[in-house]
CSV table of C-alpha atoms in Angstrom, one decimal:
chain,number,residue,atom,x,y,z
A,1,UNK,CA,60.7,-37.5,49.5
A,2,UNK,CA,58.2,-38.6,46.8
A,3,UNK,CA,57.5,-36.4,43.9
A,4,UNK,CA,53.7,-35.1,44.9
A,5,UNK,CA,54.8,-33.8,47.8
A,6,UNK,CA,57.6,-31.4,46.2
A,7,UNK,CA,55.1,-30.8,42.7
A,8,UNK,CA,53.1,-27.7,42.6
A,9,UNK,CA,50.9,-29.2,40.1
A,10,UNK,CA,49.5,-31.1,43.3
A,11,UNK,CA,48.2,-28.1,44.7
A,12,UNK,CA,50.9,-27.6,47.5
A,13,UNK,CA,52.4,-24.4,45.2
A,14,UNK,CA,51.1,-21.9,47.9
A,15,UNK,CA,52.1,-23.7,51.1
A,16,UNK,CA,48.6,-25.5,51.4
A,17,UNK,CA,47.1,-28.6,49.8
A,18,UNK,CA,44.1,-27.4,48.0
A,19,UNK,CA,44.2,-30.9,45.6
A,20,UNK,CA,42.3,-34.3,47.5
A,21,UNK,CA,39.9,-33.6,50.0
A,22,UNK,CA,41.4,-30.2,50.6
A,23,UNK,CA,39.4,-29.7,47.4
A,24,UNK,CA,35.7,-30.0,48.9
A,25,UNK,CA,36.7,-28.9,52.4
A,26,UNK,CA,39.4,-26.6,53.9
A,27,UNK,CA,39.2,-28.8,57.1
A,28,UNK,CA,38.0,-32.4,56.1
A,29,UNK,CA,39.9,-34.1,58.9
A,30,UNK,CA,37.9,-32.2,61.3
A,31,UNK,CA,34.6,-32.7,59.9
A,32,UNK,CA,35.1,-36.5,59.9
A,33,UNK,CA,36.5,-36.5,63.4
A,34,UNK,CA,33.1,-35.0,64.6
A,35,UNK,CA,31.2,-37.1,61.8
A,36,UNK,CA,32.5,-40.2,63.6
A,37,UNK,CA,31.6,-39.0,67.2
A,38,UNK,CA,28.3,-37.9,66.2
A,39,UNK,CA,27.6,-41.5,64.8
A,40,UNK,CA,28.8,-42.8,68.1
A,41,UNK,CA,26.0,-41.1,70.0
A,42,UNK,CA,23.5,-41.6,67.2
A,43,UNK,CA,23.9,-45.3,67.6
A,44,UNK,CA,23.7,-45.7,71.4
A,45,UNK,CA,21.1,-43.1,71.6
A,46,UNK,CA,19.4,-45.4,68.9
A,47,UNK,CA,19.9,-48.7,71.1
A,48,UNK,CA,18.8,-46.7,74.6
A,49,UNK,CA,15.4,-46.1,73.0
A,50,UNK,CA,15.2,-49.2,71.6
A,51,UNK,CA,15.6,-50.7,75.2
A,52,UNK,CA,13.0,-48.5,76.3
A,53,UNK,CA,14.6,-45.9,78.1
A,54,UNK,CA,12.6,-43.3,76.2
A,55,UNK,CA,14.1,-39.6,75.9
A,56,UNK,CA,15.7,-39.2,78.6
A,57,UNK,CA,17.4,-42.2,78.8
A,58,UNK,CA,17.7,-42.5,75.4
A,59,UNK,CA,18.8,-39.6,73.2
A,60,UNK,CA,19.9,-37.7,76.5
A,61,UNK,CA,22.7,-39.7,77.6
A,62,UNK,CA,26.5,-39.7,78.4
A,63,UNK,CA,28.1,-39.9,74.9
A,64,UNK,CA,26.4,-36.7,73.8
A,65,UNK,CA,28.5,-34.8,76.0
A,66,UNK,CA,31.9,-36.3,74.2
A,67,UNK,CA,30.2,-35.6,71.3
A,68,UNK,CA,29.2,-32.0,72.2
A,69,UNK,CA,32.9,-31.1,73.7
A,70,UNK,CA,34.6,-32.4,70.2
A,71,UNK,CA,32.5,-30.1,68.5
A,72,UNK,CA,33.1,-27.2,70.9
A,73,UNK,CA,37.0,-28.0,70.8
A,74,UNK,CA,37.3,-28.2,66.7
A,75,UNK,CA,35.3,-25.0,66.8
A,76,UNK,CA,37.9,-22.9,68.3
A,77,UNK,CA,40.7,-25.3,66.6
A,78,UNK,CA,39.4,-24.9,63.4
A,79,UNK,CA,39.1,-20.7,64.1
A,80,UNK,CA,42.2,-20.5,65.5
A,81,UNK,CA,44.1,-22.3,62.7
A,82,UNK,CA,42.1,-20.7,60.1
A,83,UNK,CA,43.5,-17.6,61.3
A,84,UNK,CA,47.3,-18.4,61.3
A,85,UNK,CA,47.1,-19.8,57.4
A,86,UNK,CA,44.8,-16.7,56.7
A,87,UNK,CA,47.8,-14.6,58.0
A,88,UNK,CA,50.7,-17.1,56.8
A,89,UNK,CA,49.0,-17.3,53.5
A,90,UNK,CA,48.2,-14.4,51.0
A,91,UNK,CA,46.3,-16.9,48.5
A,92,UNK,CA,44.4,-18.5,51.8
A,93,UNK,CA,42.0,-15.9,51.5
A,94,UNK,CA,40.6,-16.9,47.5
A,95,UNK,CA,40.8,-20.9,48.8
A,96,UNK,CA,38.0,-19.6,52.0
A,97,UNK,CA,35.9,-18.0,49.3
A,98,UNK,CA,35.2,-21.1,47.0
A,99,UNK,CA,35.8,-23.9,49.7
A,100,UNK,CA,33.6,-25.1,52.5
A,101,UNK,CA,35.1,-24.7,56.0
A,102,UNK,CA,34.3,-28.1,57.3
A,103,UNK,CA,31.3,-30.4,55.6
A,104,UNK,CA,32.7,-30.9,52.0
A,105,UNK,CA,31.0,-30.3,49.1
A,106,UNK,CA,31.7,-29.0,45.6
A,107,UNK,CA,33.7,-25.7,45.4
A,108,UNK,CA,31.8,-22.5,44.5
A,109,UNK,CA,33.0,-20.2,41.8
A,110,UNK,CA,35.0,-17.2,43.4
A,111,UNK,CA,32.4,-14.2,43.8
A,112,UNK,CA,35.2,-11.9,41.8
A,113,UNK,CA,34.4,-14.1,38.7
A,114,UNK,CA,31.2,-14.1,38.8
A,115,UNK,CA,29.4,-12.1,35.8
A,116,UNK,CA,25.9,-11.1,36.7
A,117,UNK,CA,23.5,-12.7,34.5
A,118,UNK,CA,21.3,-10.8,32.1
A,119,UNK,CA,18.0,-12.3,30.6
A,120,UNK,CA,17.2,-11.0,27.2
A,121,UNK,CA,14.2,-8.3,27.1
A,122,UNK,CA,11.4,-10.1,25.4
């Protein structure tokens, strides 16, 4: 086994990676999965109305409704496994604080830390 995965300087130290993209989103393998079908839509919805098929034709067509059903499915996925690390996981709960469930983006200081700031009386 390499060394990164045994290393709790890697961020696997509470039974979660928390280093990577694990660092900007708890669930980035899910938000590109849906990212990807999205784009899929977006382009033949793009090429339908090109063709002239209008909105109907167009941006209403088949490959929204794979698109739709991923998101629907990774929904409940991402609930449900949310749910067994929140219970499996004491420190789980301080990593859903400061990261984003699914679209990453820079962590957010945990609320506990936060000092409430005071502007000086003039």
């Amino acid at each position: 086994m390499l060394r990164s995965r045994r290393s709790p300087a890697r961020g696997k130290a509470q039974g979660f990676l928390t280093t990577g993209m694990f660092a900007y989103s708890r669930h980035p393998n899910f938000f590109f999965e849906q990212a990807q079908r999205w784009g899929f839509y977006a382009l033949g919805a793009s090429a339908a109305v090109g063709d002239g098929l209008g909105l109907w034709g167009g941006v209403i067509n088949p490959s929204i409704v794979r698109a739709v059903l991923l998101t629907l499915l990774f929904i409940g996925s991402t609930v449900f496994t949310e749910s067994i690390s929140a219970s499996k996981y004491p420190a789980y709960a301080d990593y859903r604080r400061t990261t984003s469930m699914l679209v990453p983006r820079a962590r957010t200081p945990d609320r506990a830390s936060r000092r409430p700031s005071r502007s000086p009386v003039s």
